Amino acid sequence: METLSENRCFGGVQGVYKHASTATGTDMTFAVFLPAEAEHGPVPVLWFLSGLTCTHENAMTKAGAQGWAAEQGIALVFPDTSPRGDNVPNDDAYDLGQGAGFYIDATEAPWSEHFKMWTYTAEELPALLADKFPLDMSRQSITGHSMGGHGALTLAMALPGRFRSVSAFAPICNPTNSDWGRKQFAAYWGDESNWGPHDATVLMQGNGFDGPILIDTGTDDQFGEKLGTEAFAAAMAAKRQEGQIRLQKGYDHSYFFISTFMEDHVAFHAEALWS
């Protein structure tokens, strides 16, 4: 693992790191914020999964999460959204290829060699974090935005017992019935029969999540029809799932929206992480 930068931040340290990934076959960059408490022992972990076109840097610099995490004494992890590099396949569209890994493992050429973001996020990066940082991996929660909200919800439900709480900002909730999902799943997985359990609404209709959920979506979100919020809300209600879906009047899909409600989300996760 190579340290790219480390900066003092709210009494802790915001670092950016790079390592060779066996899952993706590329170098991967990620960021970790450690609060001051990490100097004295392992601290709980909150993951933030970013959305389409983003890298580790977007949420790290725009979400305003570090101050609230420092106040609660929890670490933040910001992974990248896809493999990158000259030899990594890409597409001219912003919603496929580099920057659009969808937190799944591709099985179709040309994506299958490098696009293994499920394995990377669920297995390889957690193992590296546990080895290299003072993190209490028995206390993890997860959040994300848009495509990253999709990843947060699916990881939380597909890995029971891993995360104590899950939240999301304007998540893609029903990708198998959305323009943001059907296109990418067809490219990465081929025939629809191979798409697997990577739809948050389908997972909610199944076992649901063994903890609390918080979702915020803006009423003026310019991508609202692509998100499938209504389908997920219906699945939550039918399941009697513990949680809240809040429609925030006048807010859109941007980081202005995310930063406005970040304090709520960090406090929500801190309650679960420290309980």
PDB file of C-alpha atoms in Angstrom:
ATOM      1  CA  MET A   1       0.000   0.000   0.000  1.00  0.00           C
ATOM      2  CA  GLU A   2       1.289   3.442  -0.972  1.00  0.00           C
ATOM      3  CA  THR A   3       0.390   6.646   0.868  1.00  0.00           C
ATOM      4  CA  LEU A   4      -0.506   9.359  -1.644  1.00  0.00           C
ATOM      5  CA  SER A   5      -1.384  12.073   0.878  1.00  0.00           C
ATOM      6  CA  GLU A   6      -2.236  12.615   4.531  1.00  0.00           C
ATOM      7  CA  ASN A   7      -3.688  15.868   5.869  1.00  0.00           C
ATOM      8  CA  ARG A   8      -4.647  16.956   9.369  1.00  0.00           C
ATOM      9  CA  CYS A   9      -8.416  17.266   9.467  1.00  0.00           C
ATOM     10  CA  PHE A  10     -10.769  18.005  12.404  1.00  0.00           C
ATOM     11  CA  GLY A  11      -8.188  16.709  14.865  1.00  0.00           C
ATOM     12  CA  GLY A  12      -7.703  13.517  12.865  1.00  0.00           C
ATOM     13  CA  VAL A  13      -6.118  12.583   9.542  1.00  0.00           C
ATOM     14  CA  GLN A  14      -7.587  12.418   6.044  1.00  0.00           C
ATOM     15  CA  GLY A  15      -5.470  10.067   3.976  1.00  0.00           C
ATOM     16  CA  VAL A  16      -5.475   8.859   0.378  1.00  0.00           C
ATOM     17  CA  TYR A  17      -3.864   5.524  -0.495  1.00  0.00           C
ATOM     18  CA  LYS A  18      -3.170   3.278  -3.483  1.00  0.00           C
ATOM     19  CA  HIS A  19      -2.640  -0.457  -3.715  1.00  0.00           C
ATOM     20  CA  ALA A  20      -2.470  -3.232  -6.287  1.00  0.00           C
ATOM     21  CA  SER A  21      -5.826  -5.014  -6.343  1.00  0.00           C
ATOM     22  CA  THR A  22      -6.028  -8.719  -7.083  1.00  0.00           C
ATOM     23  CA  ALA A  23      -9.808  -8.418  -7.558  1.00  0.00           C
ATOM     24  CA  THR A  24      -9.646  -5.833 -10.359  1.00  0.00           C
ATOM     25  CA  GLY A  25      -6.135  -6.502 -11.635  1.00  0.00           C
ATOM     26  CA  THR A  26      -5.407  -2.769 -11.423  1.00  0.00           C
ATOM     27  CA  ASP A  27      -4.135  -0.211  -8.963  1.00  0.00           C
ATOM     28  CA  MET A  28      -7.007   1.057  -6.816  1.00  0.00           C
ATOM     29  CA  THR A  29      -7.144   4.323  -4.887  1.00  0.00           C
ATOM     30  CA  PHE A  30      -9.210   4.858  -1.734  1.00  0.00           C
ATOM     31  CA  ALA A  31      -9.428   7.371   1.113  1.00  0.00           C
ATOM     32  CA  VAL A  32      -9.702   6.927   4.880  1.00  0.00           C
ATOM     33  CA  PHE A  33     -10.503   9.535   7.516  1.00  0.00           C
ATOM     34  CA  LEU A  34      -9.311   8.604  11.001  1.00  0.00           C
ATOM     35  CA  PRO A  35     -10.625  10.636  13.960  1.00  0.00           C
ATOM     36  CA  ALA A  36      -8.345  11.583  16.851  1.00  0.00           C
ATOM     37  CA  GLU A  37      -9.580   8.563  18.841  1.00  0.00           C
ATOM     38  CA  ALA A  38      -7.831   6.248  16.373  1.00  0.00           C
ATOM     39  CA  GLU A  39      -4.497   7.271  17.909  1.00  0.00           C
ATOM     40  CA  HIS A  40      -5.509   5.299  21.006  1.00  0.00           C
ATOM     41  CA  GLY A  41      -7.212   2.241  19.532  1.00  0.00           C
ATOM     42  CA  PRO A  42      -9.582   0.893  16.872  1.00  0.00           C
ATOM     43  CA  VAL A  43     -12.627   2.993  15.963  1.00  0.00           C
ATOM     44  CA  PRO A  44     -15.928   2.123  14.217  1.00  0.00           C
ATOM     45  CA  VAL A  45     -16.180   2.470  10.431  1.00  0.00           C
ATOM     46  CA  LEU A  46     -18.653   4.226   8.139  1.00  0.00           C
ATOM     47  CA  TRP A  47     -18.312   3.473   4.424  1.00  0.00           C
ATOM     48  CA  PHE A  48     -19.357   6.034   1.802  1.00  0.00           C
ATOM     49  CA  LEU A  49     -19.920   4.629  -1.706  1.00  0.00           C
ATOM     50  CA  SER A  50     -19.996   7.287  -4.415  1.00  0.00           C
ATOM     51  CA  GLY A  51     -22.116   7.532  -7.544  1.00  0.00           C
ATOM     52  CA  LEU A  52     -21.682   7.596 -11.310  1.00  0.00           C
ATOM     53  CA  THR A  53     -18.633   9.466 -12.684  1.00  0.00           C
ATOM     54  CA  CYS A  54     -17.144   9.844  -9.175  1.00  0.00           C
ATOM     55  CA  THR A  55     -13.835   8.721  -7.681  1.00  0.00           C
ATOM     56  CA  HIS A  56     -12.850   8.432  -4.009  1.00  0.00           C
ATOM     57  CA  GLU A  57     -12.341  12.191  -4.045  1.00  0.00           C
ATOM     58  CA  ASN A  58     -15.868  13.518  -4.630  1.00  0.00           C
ATOM     59  CA  ALA A  59     -17.419  12.604  -1.285  1.00  0.00           C
ATOM     60  CA  MET A  60     -14.126  13.095   0.518  1.00  0.00           C
ATOM     61  CA  THR A  61     -14.024  16.766  -0.507  1.00  0.00           C
ATOM     62  CA  LYS A  62     -17.717  17.677  -1.009  1.00  0.00           C
ATOM     63  CA  ALA A  63     -19.874  15.727   1.447  1.00  0.00           C
ATOM     64  CA  GLY A  64     -18.695  17.507   4.581  1.00  0.00           C
ATOM     65  CA  ALA A  65     -18.605  14.243   6.505  1.00  0.00           C
ATOM     66  CA  GLN A  66     -15.273  14.511   8.342  1.00  0.00           C
ATOM     67  CA  GLY A  67     -16.335  17.105  10.896  1.00  0.00           C
ATOM     68  CA  TRP A  68     -19.397  15.109  11.907  1.00  0.00           C
ATOM     69  CA  ALA A  69     -17.414  11.847  11.956  1.00  0.00           C
ATOM     70  CA  ALA A  70     -14.767  13.469  14.168  1.00  0.00           C
ATOM     71  CA  GLU A  71     -17.487  14.600  16.556  1.00  0.00           C
ATOM     72  CA  GLN A  72     -18.772  11.013  16.789  1.00  0.00           C
ATOM     73  CA  GLY A  73     -15.317   9.368  16.892  1.00  0.00           C
ATOM     74  CA  ILE A  74     -15.827   7.192  13.815  1.00  0.00           C
ATOM     75  CA  ALA A  75     -13.702   6.559  10.725  1.00  0.00           C
ATOM     76  CA  LEU A  76     -14.790   7.119   7.121  1.00  0.00           C
ATOM     77  CA  VAL A  77     -13.844   5.000   4.110  1.00  0.00           C
ATOM     78  CA  PHE A  78     -14.227   6.337   0.555  1.00  0.00           C
ATOM     79  CA  PRO A  79     -13.541   3.662  -2.121  1.00  0.00           C
ATOM     80  CA  ASP A  80     -13.327   4.360  -5.841  1.00  0.00           C
ATOM     81  CA  THR A  81     -16.302   3.490  -8.043  1.00  0.00           C
ATOM     82  CA  SER A  82     -14.543   1.314 -10.630  1.00  0.00           C
ATOM     83  CA  PRO A  83     -11.178   0.054 -11.864  1.00  0.00           C
ATOM     84  CA  ARG A  84      -9.217   2.542 -13.952  1.00  0.00           C
ATOM     85  CA  GLY A  85      -6.278   2.590 -16.351  1.00  0.00           C
ATOM     86  CA  ASP A  86      -5.290   2.606 -20.008  1.00  0.00           C
ATOM     87  CA  ASN A  87      -5.920  -1.125 -20.329  1.00  0.00           C
ATOM     88  CA  VAL A  88      -9.300  -1.046 -18.571  1.00  0.00           C
ATOM     89  CA  PRO A  89     -12.352  -1.092 -20.888  1.00  0.00           C
ATOM     90  CA  ASN A  90     -14.446   2.059 -21.059  1.00  0.00           C
ATOM     91  CA  ASP A  91     -17.476   3.464 -22.843  1.00  0.00           C
ATOM     92  CA  ASP A  92     -18.267   6.885 -24.253  1.00  0.00           C
ATOM     93  CA  ALA A  93     -21.388   7.059 -22.075  1.00  0.00           C
ATOM     94  CA  TYR A  94     -20.950   8.380 -18.530  1.00  0.00           C
ATOM     95  CA  ASP A  95     -23.041   5.578 -17.040  1.00  0.00           C
ATOM     96  CA  LEU A  96     -21.035   2.580 -18.254  1.00  0.00           C
ATOM     97  CA  GLY A  97     -17.379   1.642 -17.848  1.00  0.00           C
ATOM     98  CA  GLN A  98     -14.854   3.593 -15.820  1.00  0.00           C
ATOM     99  CA  GLY A  99     -16.628   5.511 -13.074  1.00  0.00           C
ATOM    100  CA  ALA A 100     -19.658   3.209 -13.370  1.00  0.00           C
ATOM    101  CA  GLY A 101     -18.768  -0.080 -11.704  1.00  0.00           C
ATOM    102  CA  PHE A 102     -22.184  -0.440 -10.000  1.00  0.00           C
ATOM    103  CA  TYR A 103     -20.517  -2.428  -7.182  1.00  0.00           C
ATOM    104  CA  ILE A 104     -21.049  -5.736  -8.993  1.00  0.00           C
ATOM    105  CA  ASP A 105     -18.799  -8.401 -10.517  1.00  0.00           C
ATOM    106  CA  ALA A 106     -19.063  -8.427 -14.334  1.00  0.00           C
ATOM    107  CA  THR A 107     -19.138 -11.755 -16.173  1.00  0.00           C
ATOM    108  CA  GLU A 108     -19.291 -10.547 -19.789  1.00  0.00           C
ATOM    109  CA  ALA A 109     -16.404  -9.448 -22.035  1.00  0.00           C
ATOM    110  CA  PRO A 110     -14.778  -6.963 -22.174  1.00  0.00           C
ATOM    111  CA  TRP A 111     -15.752  -6.038 -18.587  1.00  0.00           C
ATOM    112  CA  SER A 112     -15.211  -9.320 -16.784  1.00  0.00           C
ATOM    113  CA  GLU A 113     -11.414  -9.099 -16.471  1.00  0.00           C
ATOM    114  CA  HIS A 114     -11.314  -5.936 -14.348  1.00  0.00           C
ATOM    115  CA  PHE A 115     -14.837  -4.979 -13.245  1.00  0.00           C
ATOM    116  CA  LYS A 116     -15.014  -6.964  -9.996  1.00  0.00           C
ATOM    117  CA  MET A 117     -16.248  -4.210  -7.713  1.00  0.00           C
ATOM    118  CA  TRP A 118     -18.386  -6.477  -5.525  1.00  0.00           C
ATOM    119  CA  THR A 119     -15.402  -8.644  -4.655  1.00  0.00           C
ATOM    120  CA  TYR A 120     -13.236  -5.576  -4.196  1.00  0.00           C
ATOM    121  CA  THR A 121     -15.688  -3.710  -1.933  1.00  0.00           C
ATOM    122  CA  ALA A 122     -17.047  -6.671   0.006  1.00  0.00           C
ATOM    123  CA  GLU A 123     -13.848  -8.702   0.432  1.00  0.00           C
ATOM    124  CA  GLU A 124     -10.502  -7.286  -0.665  1.00  0.00           C
ATOM    125  CA  LEU A 125     -10.675  -3.705   0.621  1.00  0.00           C
ATOM    126  CA  PRO A 126     -12.143  -4.670   4.046  1.00  0.00           C
ATOM    127  CA  ALA A 127      -9.288  -7.147   4.538  1.00  0.00           C
ATOM    128  CA  LEU A 128      -6.726  -4.486   3.644  1.00  0.00           C
ATOM    129  CA  LEU A 129      -8.339  -1.948   5.982  1.00  0.00           C
ATOM    130  CA  ALA A 130      -8.361  -4.435   8.851  1.00  0.00           C
ATOM    131  CA  ASP A 131      -4.658  -5.082   8.312  1.00  0.00           C
ATOM    132  CA  LYS A 132      -3.407  -1.525   7.817  1.00  0.00           C
ATOM    133  CA  PHE A 133      -5.613   0.787   9.906  1.00  0.00           C
ATOM    134  CA  PRO A 134      -6.823   1.004  13.537  1.00  0.00           C
ATOM    135  CA  LEU A 135     -10.414   0.139  12.655  1.00  0.00           C
ATOM    136  CA  ASP A 136     -12.940  -1.907  14.614  1.00  0.00           C
ATOM    137  CA  MET A 137     -14.290  -4.054  11.779  1.00  0.00           C
ATOM    138  CA  SER A 138     -16.883  -5.568  14.109  1.00  0.00           C
ATOM    139  CA  ARG A 139     -18.578  -2.139  14.045  1.00  0.00           C
ATOM    140  CA  GLN A 140     -19.325  -1.165  10.445  1.00  0.00           C
ATOM    141  CA  SER A 141     -22.087   0.859   8.810  1.00  0.00           C
ATOM    142  CA  ILE A 142     -22.519   1.960   5.212  1.00  0.00           C
ATOM    143  CA  THR A 143     -23.975   4.815   3.193  1.00  0.00           C
ATOM    144  CA  GLY A 144     -23.795   5.992  -0.406  1.00  0.00           C
ATOM    145  CA  HIS A 145     -25.141   8.285  -3.101  1.00  0.00           C
ATOM    146  CA  SER A 146     -27.079   7.320  -6.234  1.00  0.00           C
ATOM    147  CA  MET A 147     -25.180   4.343  -7.739  1.00  0.00           C
ATOM    148  CA  GLY A 148     -23.353   4.209  -4.407  1.00  0.00           C
ATOM    149  CA  GLY A 149     -26.686   4.172  -2.613  1.00  0.00           C
ATOM    150  CA  HIS A 150     -27.547   1.113  -4.700  1.00  0.00           C
ATOM    151  CA  GLY A 151     -24.260  -0.432  -3.602  1.00  0.00           C
ATOM    152  CA  ALA A 152     -24.797   0.437   0.058  1.00  0.00           C
ATOM    153  CA  LEU A 153     -28.292  -1.063   0.155  1.00  0.00           C
ATOM    154  CA  THR A 154     -27.367  -4.238  -1.713  1.00  0.00           C
ATOM    155  CA  LEU A 155     -24.185  -4.860   0.277  1.00  0.00           C
ATOM    156  CA  ALA A 156     -26.035  -4.317   3.545  1.00  0.00           C
ATOM    157  CA  MET A 157     -28.817  -6.755   2.684  1.00  0.00           C
ATOM    158  CA  ALA A 158     -26.675  -9.352   0.922  1.00  0.00           C
ATOM    159  CA  LEU A 159     -24.108  -9.507   3.753  1.00  0.00           C
ATOM    160  CA  PRO A 160     -26.264 -10.036   6.869  1.00  0.00           C
ATOM    161  CA  GLY A 161     -24.465  -9.180  10.094  1.00  0.00           C
ATOM    162  CA  ARG A 162     -21.762  -7.109   8.372  1.00  0.00           C
ATOM    163  CA  PHE A 163     -23.291  -3.638   8.790  1.00  0.00           C
ATOM    164  CA  ARG A 164     -25.145  -2.288  11.816  1.00  0.00           C
ATOM    165  CA  SER A 165     -27.018   0.355   9.818  1.00  0.00           C
ATOM    166  CA  VAL A 166     -27.411   1.500   6.221  1.00  0.00           C
ATOM    167  CA  SER A 167     -28.369   4.834   4.728  1.00  0.00           C
ATOM    168  CA  ALA A 168     -28.423   6.370   1.276  1.00  0.00           C
ATOM    169  CA  PHE A 169     -28.773   9.665  -0.548  1.00  0.00           C
ATOM    170  CA  ALA A 170     -31.012   9.392  -3.646  1.00  0.00           C
ATOM    171  CA  PRO A 171     -30.167   5.715  -4.157  1.00  0.00           C
ATOM    172  CA  ILE A 172     -30.909   3.677  -7.264  1.00  0.00           C
ATOM    173  CA  CYS A 173     -33.413   1.363  -5.576  1.00  0.00           C
ATOM    174  CA  ASN A 174     -34.808  -0.809  -8.385  1.00  0.00           C
ATOM    175  CA  PRO A 175     -32.158  -1.105 -11.119  1.00  0.00           C
ATOM    176  CA  THR A 176     -33.711  -4.138 -12.838  1.00  0.00           C
ATOM    177  CA  ASN A 177     -36.673  -1.877 -13.733  1.00  0.00           C
ATOM    178  CA  SER A 178     -34.702   1.301 -14.457  1.00  0.00           C
ATOM    179  CA  ASP A 179     -32.685   2.931 -17.220  1.00  0.00           C
ATOM    180  CA  TRP A 180     -29.971   3.088 -14.537  1.00  0.00           C
ATOM    181  CA  GLY A 181     -29.565  -0.629 -14.164  1.00  0.00           C
ATOM    182  CA  ARG A 182     -30.950  -2.516 -17.123  1.00  0.00           C
ATOM    183  CA  LYS A 183     -28.386  -1.057 -19.517  1.00  0.00           C
ATOM    184  CA  GLN A 184     -25.435  -1.697 -17.193  1.00  0.00           C
ATOM    185  CA  PHE A 185     -26.568  -5.125 -15.980  1.00  0.00           C
ATOM    186  CA  ALA A 186     -27.078  -6.251 -19.598  1.00  0.00           C
ATOM    187  CA  ALA A 187     -23.564  -5.081 -20.507  1.00  0.00           C
ATOM    188  CA  TYR A 188     -21.863  -6.548 -17.432  1.00  0.00           C
ATOM    189  CA  TRP A 189     -23.930  -9.753 -17.074  1.00  0.00           C
ATOM    190  CA  GLY A 190     -25.520 -10.448 -20.466  1.00  0.00           C
ATOM    191  CA  ASP A 191     -28.897 -12.173 -20.420  1.00  0.00           C
ATOM    192  CA  GLU A 192     -31.348 -11.026 -17.749  1.00  0.00           C
ATOM    193  CA  SER A 193     -31.443 -14.514 -16.247  1.00  0.00           C
ATOM    194  CA  ASN A 194     -27.838 -13.949 -15.076  1.00  0.00           C
ATOM    195  CA  TRP A 195     -28.394 -10.619 -13.302  1.00  0.00           C
ATOM    196  CA  GLY A 196     -28.342 -12.010  -9.775  1.00  0.00           C
ATOM    197  CA  PRO A 197     -29.504 -10.515  -6.462  1.00  0.00           C
ATOM    198  CA  HIS A 198     -28.260  -6.952  -6.926  1.00  0.00           C
ATOM    199  CA  ASP A 199     -31.545  -5.064  -6.776  1.00  0.00           C
ATOM    200  CA  ALA A 200     -32.346  -3.400  -3.437  1.00  0.00           C
ATOM    201  CA  THR A 201     -36.101  -3.701  -3.936  1.00  0.00           C
ATOM    202  CA  VAL A 202     -35.843  -7.425  -4.688  1.00  0.00           C
ATOM    203  CA  LEU A 203     -33.593  -7.930  -1.667  1.00  0.00           C
ATOM    204  CA  MET A 204     -36.031  -6.023   0.537  1.00  0.00           C
ATOM    205  CA  GLN A 205     -38.845  -8.238  -0.707  1.00  0.00           C
ATOM    206  CA  GLY A 206     -36.711 -11.174   0.425  1.00  0.00           C
ATOM    207  CA  ASN A 207     -34.901 -11.038   3.750  1.00  0.00           C
ATOM    208  CA  GLY A 208     -34.685  -7.258   4.088  1.00  0.00           C
ATOM    209  CA  PHE A 209     -32.085  -5.740   6.403  1.00  0.00           C
ATOM    210  CA  ASP A 210     -31.359  -6.712   9.992  1.00  0.00           C
ATOM    211  CA  GLY A 211     -31.021  -3.123  11.223  1.00  0.00           C
ATOM    212  CA  PRO A 212     -32.242   0.449  10.669  1.00  0.00           C
ATOM    213  CA  ILE A 213     -32.404   2.179   7.269  1.00  0.00           C
ATOM    214  CA  LEU A 214     -32.394   5.902   6.471  1.00  0.00           C
ATOM    215  CA  ILE A 215     -32.938   7.219   2.931  1.00  0.00           C
ATOM    216  CA  ASP A 216     -33.094  10.850   1.813  1.00  0.00           C
ATOM    217  CA  THR A 217     -34.188  11.799  -1.704  1.00  0.00           C
ATOM    218  CA  GLY A 218     -34.931  15.287  -3.011  1.00  0.00           C
ATOM    219  CA  THR A 219     -38.342  16.114  -4.455  1.00  0.00           C
ATOM    220  CA  ASP A 220     -36.578  18.048  -7.245  1.00  0.00           C
ATOM    221  CA  ASP A 221     -34.089  15.278  -8.044  1.00  0.00           C
ATOM    222  CA  GLN A 222     -33.498  15.535 -11.785  1.00  0.00           C
ATOM    223  CA  PHE A 223     -33.078  11.752 -12.022  1.00  0.00           C
ATOM    224  CA  GLY A 224     -36.083  10.877  -9.867  1.00  0.00           C
ATOM    225  CA  GLU A 225     -37.763   8.508 -12.334  1.00  0.00           C
ATOM    226  CA  LYS A 226     -34.586   6.443 -12.619  1.00  0.00           C
ATOM    227  CA  LEU A 227     -34.249   5.845  -8.875  1.00  0.00           C
ATOM    228  CA  GLY A 228     -37.191   3.547  -8.123  1.00  0.00           C
ATOM    229  CA  THR A 229     -37.841   5.123  -4.717  1.00  0.00           C
ATOM    230  CA  GLU A 230     -41.547   4.256  -4.793  1.00  0.00           C
ATOM    231  CA  ALA A 231     -40.880   0.555  -5.428  1.00  0.00           C
ATOM    232  CA  PHE A 232     -38.442   0.364  -2.536  1.00  0.00           C
ATOM    233  CA  ALA A 233     -40.816   2.242  -0.231  1.00  0.00           C
ATOM    234  CA  ALA A 234     -43.582  -0.246  -1.045  1.00  0.00           C
ATOM    235  CA  ALA A 235     -41.220  -3.158  -0.374  1.00  0.00           C
ATOM    236  CA  MET A 236     -40.179  -1.634   2.964  1.00  0.00           C
ATOM    237  CA  ALA A 237     -43.799  -1.135   3.994  1.00  0.00           C
ATOM    238  CA  ALA A 238     -44.765  -4.678   3.015  1.00  0.00           C
ATOM    239  CA  LYS A 239     -41.778  -6.062   4.916  1.00  0.00           C
ATOM    240  CA  ARG A 240     -42.443  -3.878   7.990  1.00  0.00           C
ATOM    241  CA  GLN A 241     -38.784  -2.899   7.708  1.00  0.00           C
ATOM    242  CA  GLU A 242     -37.332  -0.662  10.403  1.00  0.00           C
ATOM    243  CA  GLY A 243     -36.395   2.619   8.762  1.00  0.00           C
ATOM    244  CA  GLN A 244     -37.300   5.930   7.163  1.00  0.00           C
ATOM    245  CA  ILE A 245     -37.552   7.262   3.627  1.00  0.00           C
ATOM    246  CA  ARG A 246     -37.585  11.070   3.697  1.00  0.00           C
ATOM    247  CA  LEU A 247     -38.523  13.170   0.669  1.00  0.00           C
ATOM    248  CA  GLN A 248     -36.700  16.466   1.085  1.00  0.00           C
ATOM    249  CA  LYS A 249     -38.621  19.358  -0.467  1.00  0.00           C
ATOM    250  CA  GLY A 250     -36.792  21.279  -3.193  1.00  0.00           C
ATOM    251  CA  TYR A 251     -33.524  19.322  -3.107  1.00  0.00           C
ATOM    252  CA  ASP A 252     -31.854  17.826  -6.180  1.00  0.00           C
ATOM    253  CA  HIS A 253     -29.231  15.127  -6.827  1.00  0.00           C
ATOM    254  CA  SER A 254     -26.133  17.193  -6.042  1.00  0.00           C
ATOM    255  CA  TYR A 255     -23.579  17.300  -3.242  1.00  0.00           C
ATOM    256  CA  PHE A 256     -25.317  20.439  -1.969  1.00  0.00           C
ATOM    257  CA  PHE A 257     -28.152  18.067  -1.062  1.00  0.00           C
ATOM    258  CA  ILE A 258     -25.814  15.465   0.407  1.00  0.00           C
ATOM    259  CA  SER A 259     -23.873  17.928   2.552  1.00  0.00           C
ATOM    260  CA  THR A 260     -27.119  19.411   3.891  1.00  0.00           C
ATOM    261  CA  PHE A 261     -28.206  16.104   5.445  1.00  0.00           C
ATOM    262  CA  MET A 262     -24.811  14.537   6.147  1.00  0.00           C
ATOM    263  CA  GLU A 263     -24.957  15.401   9.841  1.00  0.00           C
ATOM    264  CA  ASP A 264     -28.219  13.458  10.153  1.00  0.00           C
ATOM    265  CA  HIS A 265     -26.727  10.411   8.462  1.00  0.00           C
ATOM    266  CA  VAL A 266     -23.512  10.367  10.495  1.00  0.00           C
ATOM    267  CA  ALA A 267     -25.498  10.723  13.738  1.00  0.00           C
ATOM    268  CA  PHE A 268     -27.862   7.946  12.603  1.00  0.00           C
ATOM    269  CA  HIS A 269     -24.942   5.597  12.015  1.00  0.00           C
ATOM    270  CA  ALA A 270     -23.101   6.642  15.174  1.00  0.00           C
ATOM    271  CA  GLU A 271     -26.095   5.603  17.260  1.00  0.00           C
ATOM    272  CA  ALA A 272     -25.954   2.114  15.748  1.00  0.00           C
ATOM    273  CA  LEU A 273     -22.154   1.859  15.818  1.00  0.00           C
ATOM    274  CA  TRP A 274     -21.785   2.824  19.465  1.00  0.00           C
ATOM    275  CA  SER A 275     -24.773   0.842  20.764  1.00  0.00           C
TER     276      SER A 275
END
